[in-house]
CSV table of C-alpha atoms in Angstrom, one decimal:
chain,number,residue,atom,x,y,z
A,20,UNK,CA,29.8,-1.7,-53.4
A,21,UNK,CA,28.9,-2.1,-57.1
A,22,UNK,CA,27.8,-5.6,-58.1
A,23,UNK,CA,27.2,-6.2,-61.8
A,24,UNK,CA,25.8,-9.7,-62.6
A,25,UNK,CA,24.9,-11.2,-65.9
A,26,UNK,CA,23.9,-8.0,-67.6
A,27,UNK,CA,22.7,-8.2,-71.1
A,28,UNK,CA,21.7,-5.3,-73.2
A,29,UNK,CA,20.3,-5.1,-76.8
A,30,UNK,CA,19.9,-1.9,-78.9
A,31,UNK,CA,17.8,-3.9,-81.3
A,32,UNK,CA,16.9,-7.6,-81.4
A,33,UNK,CA,19.9,-8.3,-83.7
A,34,UNK,CA,22.4,-6.0,-82.0
A,35,UNK,CA,23.6,-6.9,-78.5
A,36,UNK,CA,25.9,-4.3,-76.9
A,37,UNK,CA,26.5,-6.1,-73.6
A,38,UNK,CA,26.8,-9.8,-73.3
A,39,UNK,CA,26.6,-11.5,-69.9
A,40,UNK,CA,28.7,-8.9,-68.1
A,41,UNK,CA,29.6,-9.8,-64.6
A,42,UNK,CA,32.0,-8.0,-62.3
A,43,UNK,CA,32.1,-6.0,-59.1
A,44,UNK,CA,33.8,-3.0,-57.5
A,45,UNK,CA,34.5,-3.3,-53.8
A,46,UNK,CA,34.5,-0.4,-51.4
A,47,UNK,CA,37.6,1.6,-51.8
A,48,UNK,CA,38.6,-0.2,-54.9
A,49,UNK,CA,39.7,1.4,-58.2
A,50,UNK,CA,38.7,-0.5,-61.3
A,51,UNK,CA,39.8,0.6,-64.7
A,52,UNK,CA,37.7,-0.5,-67.7
A,53,UNK,CA,39.5,-0.5,-71.1
A,54,UNK,CA,38.9,-1.9,-74.5
A,55,UNK,CA,38.6,-0.9,-78.2
A,56,UNK,CA,36.0,1.6,-79.2
A,57,UNK,CA,32.6,0.0,-79.6
A,58,UNK,CA,33.3,-2.6,-77.0
A,59,UNK,CA,30.5,-1.5,-74.7
A,60,UNK,CA,32.6,-0.1,-71.9
A,61,UNK,CA,30.8,3.3,-71.9
A,62,UNK,CA,27.5,1.6,-72.1
A,63,UNK,CA,28.3,-0.6,-69.2
A,64,UNK,CA,29.3,2.2,-66.9
A,65,UNK,CA,26.2,4.1,-67.9
A,66,UNK,CA,24.1,1.1,-66.9
A,67,UNK,CA,25.6,1.3,-63.4
A,68,UNK,CA,23.6,4.4,-62.5
A,69,UNK,CA,20.8,3.6,-64.9
A,70,UNK,CA,21.5,6.3,-67.4
A,71,UNK,CA,21.1,3.5,-69.9
A,72,UNK,CA,18.5,0.8,-69.4
A,73,UNK,CA,19.4,-2.9,-69.8
A,74,UNK,CA,17.0,-5.8,-70.5
A,75,UNK,CA,18.5,-8.6,-68.5
A,76,UNK,CA,20.6,-9.2,-65.4
A,77,UNK,CA,21.1,-7.1,-62.3
A,78,UNK,CA,23.2,-4.2,-60.9
A,79,UNK,CA,23.2,-3.3,-57.3
A,80,UNK,CA,24.9,-0.3,-55.6
A,81,UNK,CA,25.4,-0.4,-51.9
A,82,UNK,CA,22.7,-3.1,-51.7
A,83,UNK,CA,20.1,-1.2,-53.8
A,84,UNK,CA,19.0,-2.8,-57.1
A,85,UNK,CA,19.4,-0.3,-59.9
A,86,UNK,CA,16.9,-2.1,-62.3
A,87,UNK,CA,14.1,-2.4,-59.7
A,88,UNK,CA,11.1,-0.1,-60.4
A,89,UNK,CA,10.8,0.4,-56.7
A,90,UNK,CA,14.2,2.0,-56.3
A,91,UNK,CA,14.3,5.7,-56.0
A,92,UNK,CA,16.6,6.3,-58.9
A,93,UNK,CA,17.2,10.1,-58.5
A,94,UNK,CA,18.2,9.4,-54.8
A,95,UNK,CA,20.5,6.5,-55.8
A,96,UNK,CA,22.1,8.5,-58.6
A,97,UNK,CA,22.7,11.5,-56.3
A,98,UNK,CA,25.0,9.2,-54.2
A,99,UNK,CA,27.1,8.1,-57.2
A,100,UNK,CA,29.2,10.7,-58.8
A,101,UNK,CA,29.7,10.7,-62.6
A,102,UNK,CA,32.2,12.4,-64.8
A,103,UNK,CA,31.6,12.5,-68.6
A,104,UNK,CA,33.9,12.6,-71.6
A,105,UNK,CA,32.6,16.0,-72.6
A,106,UNK,CA,32.4,17.5,-69.1
A,107,UNK,CA,28.8,18.5,-69.4
A,108,UNK,CA,28.9,21.5,-67.2
A,109,UNK,CA,25.8,23.6,-67.4
A,110,UNK,CA,26.8,26.5,-69.6
A,111,UNK,CA,24.3,29.0,-68.3
A,112,UNK,CA,25.4,28.7,-64.7
A,113,UNK,CA,28.5,30.1,-63.1
A,114,UNK,CA,31.1,27.6,-62.0
A,115,UNK,CA,30.1,27.9,-58.4
A,116,UNK,CA,26.4,27.5,-59.3
A,117,UNK,CA,27.2,24.4,-61.3
A,118,UNK,CA,28.5,23.0,-58.0
A,119,UNK,CA,25.5,24.2,-56.0
A,120,UNK,CA,22.6,23.3,-58.2
A,121,UNK,CA,22.2,19.6,-57.3
A,122,UNK,CA,23.3,20.2,-53.7
A,123,UNK,CA,20.4,22.5,-53.2
A,124,UNK,CA,17.7,20.9,-55.4
A,125,UNK,CA,18.5,17.3,-54.6
A,126,UNK,CA,20.1,17.2,-51.2
A,127,UNK,CA,18.2,20.3,-50.0
A,128,UNK,CA,21.2,22.1,-48.7
A,129,UNK,CA,20.9,25.8,-48.1
A,130,UNK,CA,22.6,28.3,-50.3
A,131,UNK,CA,25.3,29.1,-47.8
A,132,UNK,CA,26.2,25.5,-47.0
A,133,UNK,CA,26.2,24.6,-50.7
A,134,UNK,CA,28.5,27.5,-51.6
A,135,UNK,CA,30.9,26.8,-48.8
A,136,UNK,CA,31.1,23.1,-49.8
A,137,UNK,CA,31.5,24.2,-53.5
A,138,UNK,CA,34.3,26.6,-52.7
A,139,UNK,CA,36.1,24.0,-50.7
A,140,UNK,CA,36.0,21.6,-53.6
A,141,UNK,CA,37.0,24.2,-56.1
A,142,UNK,CA,40.0,25.0,-53.9
A,143,UNK,CA,40.8,21.3,-53.8
A,144,UNK,CA,40.9,21.1,-57.7
A,145,UNK,CA,42.8,24.3,-57.8
A,146,UNK,CA,40.1,26.5,-59.4
A,147,UNK,CA,38.9,28.7,-56.6
A,148,UNK,CA,39.6,31.8,-58.6
A,149,UNK,CA,37.4,30.7,-61.4
A,150,UNK,CA,34.2,30.4,-59.2
A,151,UNK,CA,32.5,33.4,-60.7
A,152,UNK,CA,33.3,32.5,-64.3
A,153,UNK,CA,31.1,30.6,-66.8
A,154,UNK,CA,32.1,27.2,-68.2
A,155,UNK,CA,32.8,28.5,-71.7
A,156,UNK,CA,35.5,30.8,-70.2
A,157,UNK,CA,37.5,27.8,-68.9
A,158,UNK,CA,39.9,25.4,-70.7
A,159,UNK,CA,38.9,21.8,-71.2
A,160,UNK,CA,41.1,20.6,-68.4
A,161,UNK,CA,39.7,23.2,-66.0
A,162,UNK,CA,36.1,22.3,-67.0
A,163,UNK,CA,36.8,18.6,-66.3
A,164,UNK,CA,38.2,19.4,-62.9
A,165,UNK,CA,35.1,21.5,-62.2
A,166,UNK,CA,33.0,18.5,-63.3
A,167,UNK,CA,34.8,16.2,-60.8
A,168,UNK,CA,34.3,18.8,-58.1
A,169,UNK,CA,30.6,19.0,-59.0
A,170,UNK,CA,30.3,15.3,-58.6
A,171,UNK,CA,32.2,15.3,-55.3
A,172,UNK,CA,30.0,18.1,-53.9
A,173,UNK,CA,27.2,15.5,-53.5
A,174,UNK,CA,29.4,13.4,-51.1
A,175,UNK,CA,29.2,10.3,-53.3
A,176,UNK,CA,29.9,6.8,-52.1
A,177,UNK,CA,31.4,6.0,-55.4
A,178,UNK,CA,32.6,7.7,-58.6
A,179,UNK,CA,32.1,6.7,-62.2
A,180,UNK,CA,34.4,8.2,-64.9
A,181,UNK,CA,33.5,7.8,-68.5
A,182,UNK,CA,36.6,8.5,-70.6
A,183,UNK,CA,37.3,11.6,-68.6
A,184,UNK,CA,40.4,12.6,-70.5
A,185,UNK,CA,39.5,11.5,-74.1
A,186,UNK,CA,38.3,14.9,-75.1
A,187,UNK,CA,41.3,16.8,-73.7
A,188,UNK,CA,44.4,18.2,-75.3
A,189,UNK,CA,47.5,16.2,-74.2
A,190,UNK,CA,48.9,18.9,-72.0
A,191,UNK,CA,45.6,19.1,-70.0
A,192,UNK,CA,45.3,15.4,-69.4
A,193,UNK,CA,47.7,15.3,-66.5
A,194,UNK,CA,46.0,18.0,-64.5
A,195,UNK,CA,42.8,15.9,-64.6
A,196,UNK,CA,44.6,12.6,-63.9
A,197,UNK,CA,46.3,14.2,-60.9
A,198,UNK,CA,43.0,15.0,-59.3
A,199,UNK,CA,41.8,11.5,-60.0
A,200,UNK,CA,45.0,9.9,-58.6
A,201,UNK,CA,44.5,11.9,-55.4
A,202,UNK,CA,41.0,10.8,-55.2
A,203,UNK,CA,42.0,7.2,-55.6
A,204,UNK,CA,44.7,7.4,-52.9
A,205,UNK,CA,42.1,8.8,-50.5
A,206,UNK,CA,40.2,5.6,-50.8
A,207,UNK,CA,37.3,6.6,-53.1
A,208,UNK,CA,35.5,3.8,-54.8
A,209,UNK,CA,36.1,4.3,-58.5
A,210,UNK,CA,35.1,2.7,-61.8
A,211,UNK,CA,37.0,4.4,-64.6
A,212,UNK,CA,36.6,3.9,-68.3
A,213,UNK,CA,39.9,5.1,-69.8
A,214,UNK,CA,42.8,4.4,-72.1
A,215,UNK,CA,45.2,6.0,-69.7
A,216,UNK,CA,47.3,3.0,-68.9
A,217,UNK,CA,49.7,5.1,-66.8
A,218,UNK,CA,46.8,5.9,-64.5
A,219,UNK,CA,45.8,2.3,-64.4
A,220,UNK,CA,49.3,1.2,-63.4
A,221,UNK,CA,49.6,3.9,-60.8
A,222,UNK,CA,46.3,3.5,-58.8
A,223,UNK,CA,44.1,0.7,-60.2
A,224,UNK,CA,43.5,-2.4,-58.2
A,225,UNK,CA,41.9,-4.3,-61.0
A,226,UNK,CA,41.7,-3.9,-64.8
A,227,UNK,CA,38.7,-5.0,-66.9
A,228,UNK,CA,39.2,-5.5,-70.6
A,229,UNK,CA,36.1,-5.5,-72.8
A,230,UNK,CA,35.7,-6.5,-76.4
A,231,UNK,CA,32.5,-6.7,-78.4
A,232,UNK,CA,30.2,-6.3,-75.4
A,233,UNK,CA,32.0,-9.0,-73.4
A,234,UNK,CA,34.2,-8.8,-70.4
A,235,UNK,CA,37.2,-10.7,-71.8
A,236,UNK,CA,39.6,-10.1,-68.9
A,237,UNK,CA,39.0,-9.1,-65.3
A,238,UNK,CA,42.3,-9.3,-63.5
A,239,UNK,CA,44.4,-7.8,-60.8
A,240,UNK,CA,46.5,-4.9,-62.2
A,241,UNK,CA,49.8,-6.9,-61.8
A,242,UNK,CA,48.4,-9.8,-63.7
A,243,UNK,CA,46.9,-7.7,-66.4
A,244,UNK,CA,50.0,-5.8,-67.2
A,245,UNK,CA,52.3,-8.8,-66.5
A,246,UNK,CA,50.7,-11.4,-68.7
A,247,UNK,CA,47.1,-10.9,-69.9
A,248,UNK,CA,45.5,-14.3,-70.5
A,249,UNK,CA,43.5,-13.4,-73.6
A,250,UNK,CA,45.1,-12.9,-77.0
A,251,UNK,CA,42.8,-10.0,-77.7
A,252,UNK,CA,43.9,-8.1,-74.6
A,253,UNK,CA,47.6,-8.7,-75.4
A,254,UNK,CA,47.0,-7.3,-78.9
A,255,UNK,CA,45.2,-4.3,-77.4
A,256,UNK,CA,47.9,-3.6,-74.9
A,257,UNK,CA,50.7,-3.9,-77.4
A,258,UNK,CA,49.0,-1.4,-79.6
A,259,UNK,CA,48.4,1.3,-77.0
A,260,UNK,CA,51.6,0.8,-75.1
A,261,UNK,CA,54.0,0.6,-78.0
A,262,UNK,CA,54.2,4.4,-78.3
B,22,UNK,CA,-7.8,58.4,-109.6
B,23,UNK,CA,-10.3,60.7,-108.1
B,24,UNK,CA,-9.3,60.6,-104.4
B,25,UNK,CA,-9.2,63.6,-102.1
B,26,UNK,CA,-6.6,63.2,-99.4
B,27,UNK,CA,-7.6,64.6,-96.1
B,28,UNK,CA,-5.0,64.1,-93.3
B,29,UNK,CA,-7.1,66.2,-91.0
B,30,UNK,CA,-9.6,63.5,-90.8
B,31,UNK,CA,-7.9,62.0,-87.7
B,32,UNK,CA,-8.8,65.1,-85.7
B,33,UNK,CA,-12.4,65.1,-86.7
B,34,UNK,CA,-15.0,63.5,-84.3
B,35,UNK,CA,-15.9,60.0,-85.1
B,36,UNK,CA,-19.6,59.0,-85.4
B,37,UNK,CA,-19.6,56.9,-82.2
B,38,UNK,CA,-19.5,60.2,-80.3
B,39,UNK,CA,-16.5,59.2,-78.3
B,40,UNK,CA,-13.6,61.4,-79.4
B,41,UNK,CA,-11.9,61.7,-82.8
B,42,UNK,CA,-11.1,59.2,-85.5
B,43,UNK,CA,-7.6,59.0,-84.1
B,44,UNK,CA,-9.1,58.0,-80.7
B,45,UNK,CA,-11.0,55.3,-82.5
B,46,UNK,CA,-7.8,53.9,-84.0
B,47,UNK,CA,-6.1,54.1,-80.6
B,48,UNK,CA,-8.9,52.1,-79.1
B,49,UNK,CA,-8.3,49.5,-81.8
B,50,UNK,CA,-4.6,49.5,-81.2
B,51,UNK,CA,-5.2,48.8,-77.5
B,52,UNK,CA,-7.3,45.8,-78.3
B,53,UNK,CA,-4.6,44.6,-80.7
B,54,UNK,CA,-2.0,44.9,-78.1
B,55,UNK,CA,-4.0,43.2,-75.3
B,56,UNK,CA,-5.1,40.4,-77.7
B,57,UNK,CA,-1.6,39.8,-79.0
B,58,UNK,CA,0.0,39.7,-75.5
B,59,UNK,CA,-2.7,37.4,-74.1
B,60,UNK,CA,-2.3,35.1,-77.2
B,61,UNK,CA,1.5,35.2,-76.8
B,62,UNK,CA,1.4,34.2,-73.2
B,63,UNK,CA,-0.9,31.3,-74.0
B,64,UNK,CA,1.4,30.3,-76.9
B,65,UNK,CA,4.4,30.3,-74.7
B,66,UNK,CA,2.8,28.3,-71.9
B,67,UNK,CA,1.1,25.7,-74.1
B,68,UNK,CA,4.0,25.6,-76.5
B,69,UNK,CA,6.5,25.0,-73.7
B,70,UNK,CA,4.4,22.1,-72.3
B,71,UNK,CA,3.9,20.5,-75.7
B,72,UNK,CA,7.5,21.1,-76.8
B,73,UNK,CA,8.7,19.3,-73.7
B,74,UNK,CA,6.3,16.4,-74.4
B,75,UNK,CA,7.8,16.0,-77.8
B,76,UNK,CA,11.3,15.5,-76.3
B,77,UNK,CA,10.4,13.1,-73.6
B,78,UNK,CA,11.5,9.4,-74.0
B,79,UNK,CA,7.9,8.3,-73.4
B,80,UNK,CA,6.2,7.2,-76.7
B,81,UNK,CA,2.8,8.3,-75.4
B,82,UNK,CA,4.1,11.8,-74.6
B,83,UNK,CA,5.7,12.1,-78.0
B,84,UNK,CA,2.5,11.0,-79.7
B,85,UNK,CA,0.4,13.5,-77.8
B,86,UNK,CA,2.8,16.3,-78.7
B,87,UNK,CA,2.8,15.2,-82.3
B,88,UNK,CA,-1.0,15.1,-82.5
B,89,UNK,CA,-1.3,18.5,-80.9
B,90,UNK,CA,1.2,20.2,-83.2
B,91,UNK,CA,-0.2,18.7,-86.4
B,92,UNK,CA,-3.8,19.6,-85.3
B,93,UNK,CA,-3.0,23.3,-84.7
B,94,UNK,CA,-0.6,24.0,-87.5
B,95,UNK,CA,-2.3,22.2,-90.3
B,96,UNK,CA,-5.4,24.3,-90.4
B,97,UNK,CA,-5.6,27.9,-91.5
B,98,UNK,CA,-5.9,30.3,-88.6
B,99,UNK,CA,-9.1,31.8,-90.1
B,100,UNK,CA,-10.7,28.3,-90.1
B,101,UNK,CA,-9.7,27.7,-86.5
B,102,UNK,CA,-11.2,30.9,-85.3
B,103,UNK,CA,-14.4,30.1,-87.1
B,104,UNK,CA,-14.3,26.7,-85.6
B,105,UNK,CA,-14.0,28.0,-82.0
B,106,UNK,CA,-16.4,30.9,-82.5
B,107,UNK,CA,-19.2,29.5,-84.5
B,108,UNK,CA,-18.9,25.7,-84.5
B,109,UNK,CA,-17.7,24.8,-81.0
B,110,UNK,CA,-20.7,26.3,-79.1
B,111,UNK,CA,-23.1,24.2,-81.3
B,112,UNK,CA,-21.2,21.0,-80.6
B,113,UNK,CA,-21.1,21.4,-76.8
B,114,UNK,CA,-24.0,20.6,-74.5
B,115,UNK,CA,-26.7,23.2,-74.9
B,116,UNK,CA,-26.2,25.1,-71.6
B,117,UNK,CA,-22.4,25.4,-72.0
B,118,UNK,CA,-22.9,26.4,-75.7
B,119,UNK,CA,-25.3,29.1,-74.7
B,120,UNK,CA,-23.1,30.4,-72.0
B,121,UNK,CA,-20.2,30.6,-74.5
B,122,UNK,CA,-22.3,32.5,-77.0
B,123,UNK,CA,-23.6,34.9,-74.4
B,124,UNK,CA,-20.2,35.5,-72.8
B,125,UNK,CA,-19.3,39.3,-72.9
B,126,UNK,CA,-16.2,39.9,-75.0
B,127,UNK,CA,-16.6,36.5,-76.6
B,128,UNK,CA,-14.7,37.6,-79.7
B,129,UNK,CA,-11.7,38.8,-77.6
B,130,UNK,CA,-11.5,35.5,-75.6
B,131,UNK,CA,-11.9,33.4,-78.7
B,132,UNK,CA,-9.3,35.4,-80.6
B,133,UNK,CA,-6.8,35.3,-77.7
B,134,UNK,CA,-7.2,31.6,-77.1
B,135,UNK,CA,-7.5,30.7,-80.8
B,136,UNK,CA,-4.4,32.6,-81.9
B,137,UNK,CA,-2.6,31.5,-78.8
B,138,UNK,CA,-3.2,27.8,-79.5
B,139,UNK,CA,-2.4,28.2,-83.2
B,140,UNK,CA,1.0,29.9,-82.3
B,141,UNK,CA,1.7,27.4,-79.5
B,142,UNK,CA,2.1,24.7,-82.1
B,143,UNK,CA,4.9,26.7,-83.7
B,144,UNK,CA,6.5,27.5,-80.3
B,145,UNK,CA,6.4,23.8,-79.4
B,146,UNK,CA,8.2,22.8,-82.6
B,147,UNK,CA,10.9,25.4,-82.0
B,148,UNK,CA,11.4,24.5,-78.4
B,149,UNK,CA,11.6,20.8,-79.2
B,150,UNK,CA,14.3,21.7,-81.8
B,151,UNK,CA,16.1,23.8,-79.2
B,152,UNK,CA,16.1,21.1,-76.6
B,153,UNK,CA,17.1,18.6,-79.3
B,154,UNK,CA,20.1,20.8,-80.2
B,155,UNK,CA,21.6,20.5,-76.7
B,156,UNK,CA,24.2,17.8,-76.3
B,157,UNK,CA,22.7,14.5,-75.1
B,158,UNK,CA,25.1,14.5,-72.2
B,159,UNK,CA,23.4,17.6,-70.6
B,160,UNK,CA,20.3,15.6,-69.7
B,161,UNK,CA,22.5,12.7,-68.6
B,162,UNK,CA,24.7,14.9,-66.4
B,163,UNK,CA,21.6,16.4,-64.8
B,164,UNK,CA,20.1,13.0,-64.3
B,165,UNK,CA,23.4,11.6,-62.9
B,166,UNK,CA,23.4,14.3,-60.3
B,167,UNK,CA,20.1,13.1,-59.0
B,168,UNK,CA,17.8,15.7,-60.6
B,169,UNK,CA,14.4,14.4,-61.6
B,170,UNK,CA,13.3,14.7,-65.2
B,171,UNK,CA,11.2,17.8,-64.3
B,172,UNK,CA,14.1,19.4,-62.5
B,173,UNK,CA,16.5,18.6,-65.3
B,174,UNK,CA,14.2,20.4,-67.7
B,175,UNK,CA,13.5,23.3,-65.3
B,176,UNK,CA,17.1,24.0,-64.3
B,177,UNK,CA,19.3,22.7,-67.1
B,178,UNK,CA,17.6,22.1,-70.4
B,179,UNK,CA,15.0,24.8,-70.7
B,180,UNK,CA,17.3,27.7,-69.7
B,181,UNK,CA,19.6,26.8,-72.6
B,182,UNK,CA,17.0,25.8,-75.1
B,183,UNK,CA,15.1,29.1,-74.7
B,184,UNK,CA,18.3,31.1,-75.1
B,185,UNK,CA,19.1,29.2,-78.3
B,186,UNK,CA,15.6,29.8,-79.8
B,187,UNK,CA,15.2,33.4,-78.9
B,188,UNK,CA,15.8,34.7,-82.4
B,189,UNK,CA,13.1,32.5,-84.1
B,190,UNK,CA,10.8,33.2,-81.1
B,191,UNK,CA,11.0,36.9,-81.9
B,192,UNK,CA,9.6,36.1,-85.3
B,193,UNK,CA,6.8,34.1,-83.7
B,194,UNK,CA,6.0,37.0,-81.4
B,195,UNK,CA,5.7,39.3,-84.4
B,196,UNK,CA,3.5,36.8,-86.2
B,197,UNK,CA,1.2,36.7,-83.2
B,198,UNK,CA,0.8,40.5,-83.4
B,199,UNK,CA,0.1,40.3,-87.2
B,200,UNK,CA,-2.2,37.3,-86.8
B,201,UNK,CA,-4.4,39.2,-84.4
B,202,UNK,CA,-5.8,41.1,-87.4
B,203,UNK,CA,-7.6,37.8,-88.4
B,204,UNK,CA,-9.8,38.4,-85.3
B,205,UNK,CA,-11.7,41.0,-87.3
B,206,UNK,CA,-13.6,38.2,-88.9
B,207,UNK,CA,-15.2,37.2,-85.7
B,208,UNK,CA,-16.1,40.8,-84.9
B,209,UNK,CA,-13.3,41.9,-82.7
B,210,UNK,CA,-12.7,45.6,-83.3
B,211,UNK,CA,-8.9,45.6,-83.1
B,212,UNK,CA,-6.6,47.8,-85.1
B,213,UNK,CA,-7.6,46.5,-88.5
B,214,UNK,CA,-11.2,46.5,-87.5
B,215,UNK,CA,-11.0,50.1,-86.3
B,216,UNK,CA,-9.3,51.2,-89.6
B,217,UNK,CA,-12.0,49.4,-91.5
B,218,UNK,CA,-14.7,51.2,-89.5
B,219,UNK,CA,-13.0,54.6,-90.0
B,220,UNK,CA,-12.9,53.9,-93.7
B,221,UNK,CA,-16.6,53.1,-93.8
B,222,UNK,CA,-17.7,56.2,-91.9
B,223,UNK,CA,-15.3,58.7,-93.5
B,224,UNK,CA,-14.4,57.2,-96.9
B,225,UNK,CA,-10.8,58.1,-96.2
B,226,UNK,CA,-9.5,54.6,-96.8
B,227,UNK,CA,-5.9,55.4,-97.5
B,228,UNK,CA,-5.5,57.6,-94.4
B,229,UNK,CA,-7.1,55.0,-92.2
B,230,UNK,CA,-4.9,52.1,-93.4
B,231,UNK,CA,-1.8,54.2,-93.6
B,232,UNK,CA,-2.2,55.0,-89.9
B,233,UNK,CA,-3.0,51.4,-89.0
B,234,UNK,CA,0.1,50.2,-91.0
B,235,UNK,CA,2.3,52.7,-89.1
B,236,UNK,CA,0.9,51.5,-85.8
B,237,UNK,CA,1.5,47.8,-86.6
B,238,UNK,CA,5.0,48.8,-87.6
B,239,UNK,CA,5.7,50.6,-84.4
B,240,UNK,CA,4.4,47.8,-82.2
B,241,UNK,CA,6.5,45.3,-84.0
B,242,UNK,CA,9.6,47.5,-83.9
B,243,UNK,CA,9.1,47.7,-80.1
B,244,UNK,CA,8.8,43.9,-80.0
B,245,UNK,CA,12.0,43.5,-82.0
B,246,UNK,CA,13.9,45.9,-79.8
B,247,UNK,CA,12.6,44.3,-76.6
B,248,UNK,CA,13.6,40.8,-77.7
B,249,UNK,CA,17.0,42.1,-78.7
B,250,UNK,CA,17.5,43.6,-75.3
B,251,UNK,CA,16.3,40.3,-73.7
B,252,UNK,CA,18.8,38.3,-75.9
B,253,UNK,CA,21.6,40.6,-74.7
B,254,UNK,CA,20.5,40.4,-71.1
B,255,UNK,CA,20.6,36.6,-71.0
B,256,UNK,CA,23.6,36.1,-73.1
B,257,UNK,CA,26.2,33.8,-71.5
B,258,UNK,CA,29.8,35.0,-71.3
B,259,UNK,CA,32.0,33.0,-73.6
B,260,UNK,CA,29.2,31.1,-75.2
B,261,UNK,CA,28.2,31.5,-78.9
B,262,UNK,CA,26.7,35.0,-79.0
B,263,UNK,CA,27.8,35.9,-75.5
B,264,UNK,CA,30.5,38.4,-74.8
């Protein structure tokens, strides 16, 4: 579904953020990307739907090359859902309108169809009652669930999560993870940048460990948590799993 | 000081034969209002386009926006009006120049466009700052949903940016009204021009300009109240100034 091959990215000639990154996410697969901050994991996931440009290498989604000028990027992006660390709901739109905007403007759905779809998804994330409120009136956890529903409203073929729980209070993390776990179990193709190792253990098929712009470890979940091959990954795991 | 106050002067007939001196001031007031509103609409339209250009990732767009703003804000308004009114028709091919000079209401059009362009540079800078103050993730979220750049601006960035810059925009609106007085120098009989004419015909300079001052004050108070009402009408529940 998502093929990333030999991707290199420089912010400046002397600063390389991604070094020869190669990996893939198969249909229905859940891949967790972890690593210390500054390791390039957020940058990598943003390259997947071309929110960040990269200079070298190739990424294809469902056979379409992301870094090909001929690719209709808006159309491609509309088929890949993305959830951000800071939710990024549109503050001037009601919750239901947040879910309808792209359905109507990008997919060309009618008001009624979009609203029906939106309400169904809000019900699914347990926020049907909040439909007429504005984002600022919701808690962080609720906003992130709305953001997931907003992405799902586009009927995506894959979902990208960029540290979806990092900006949340501890007690709100689980309500967001629950939604994600359900999604994973339904067979959604997911690429998730996160430090939530509990989530990785529960639903991930593979875990990618990044450090200084490189993919250091790309292993099956069992292998990664059992005995990571690289010392750097072992250190990282011991630090975040020790408490 | 040897000055005879005569507040009845407003009710006396003016030398143009069309009504009283008060009617003369009212006619000037009308010109001021029409000129200011036209200039403000031009300022908003051009300012919005240039403000957007300044925030686009394209270097060329940024450069055009930069050149536009620096051209219009670094010259005194008076000089700009002279430039458009006296110099421009001479620089253009003869027929077009002649057509410009013979245009009826030339002072009005020159003033409206000249003041509008002058103010548009200021609107552009403020709008660019407003867009820049939005979290970077907003544009990313809109893009990730498949919205085109134009759609992202239209439905996501501009609605928020304009709400944020409404208070400073109020000041710019007031400045537009006040700057319309400069148009007297190219022969537009707006409020200041009418007061000046009344002074010349009647020698009651203080009465004439007291009345003009009051009228400017009233227009601007109406503008302030109107903008306040607008701010309140578009406030977002739960967000900064919203309730």
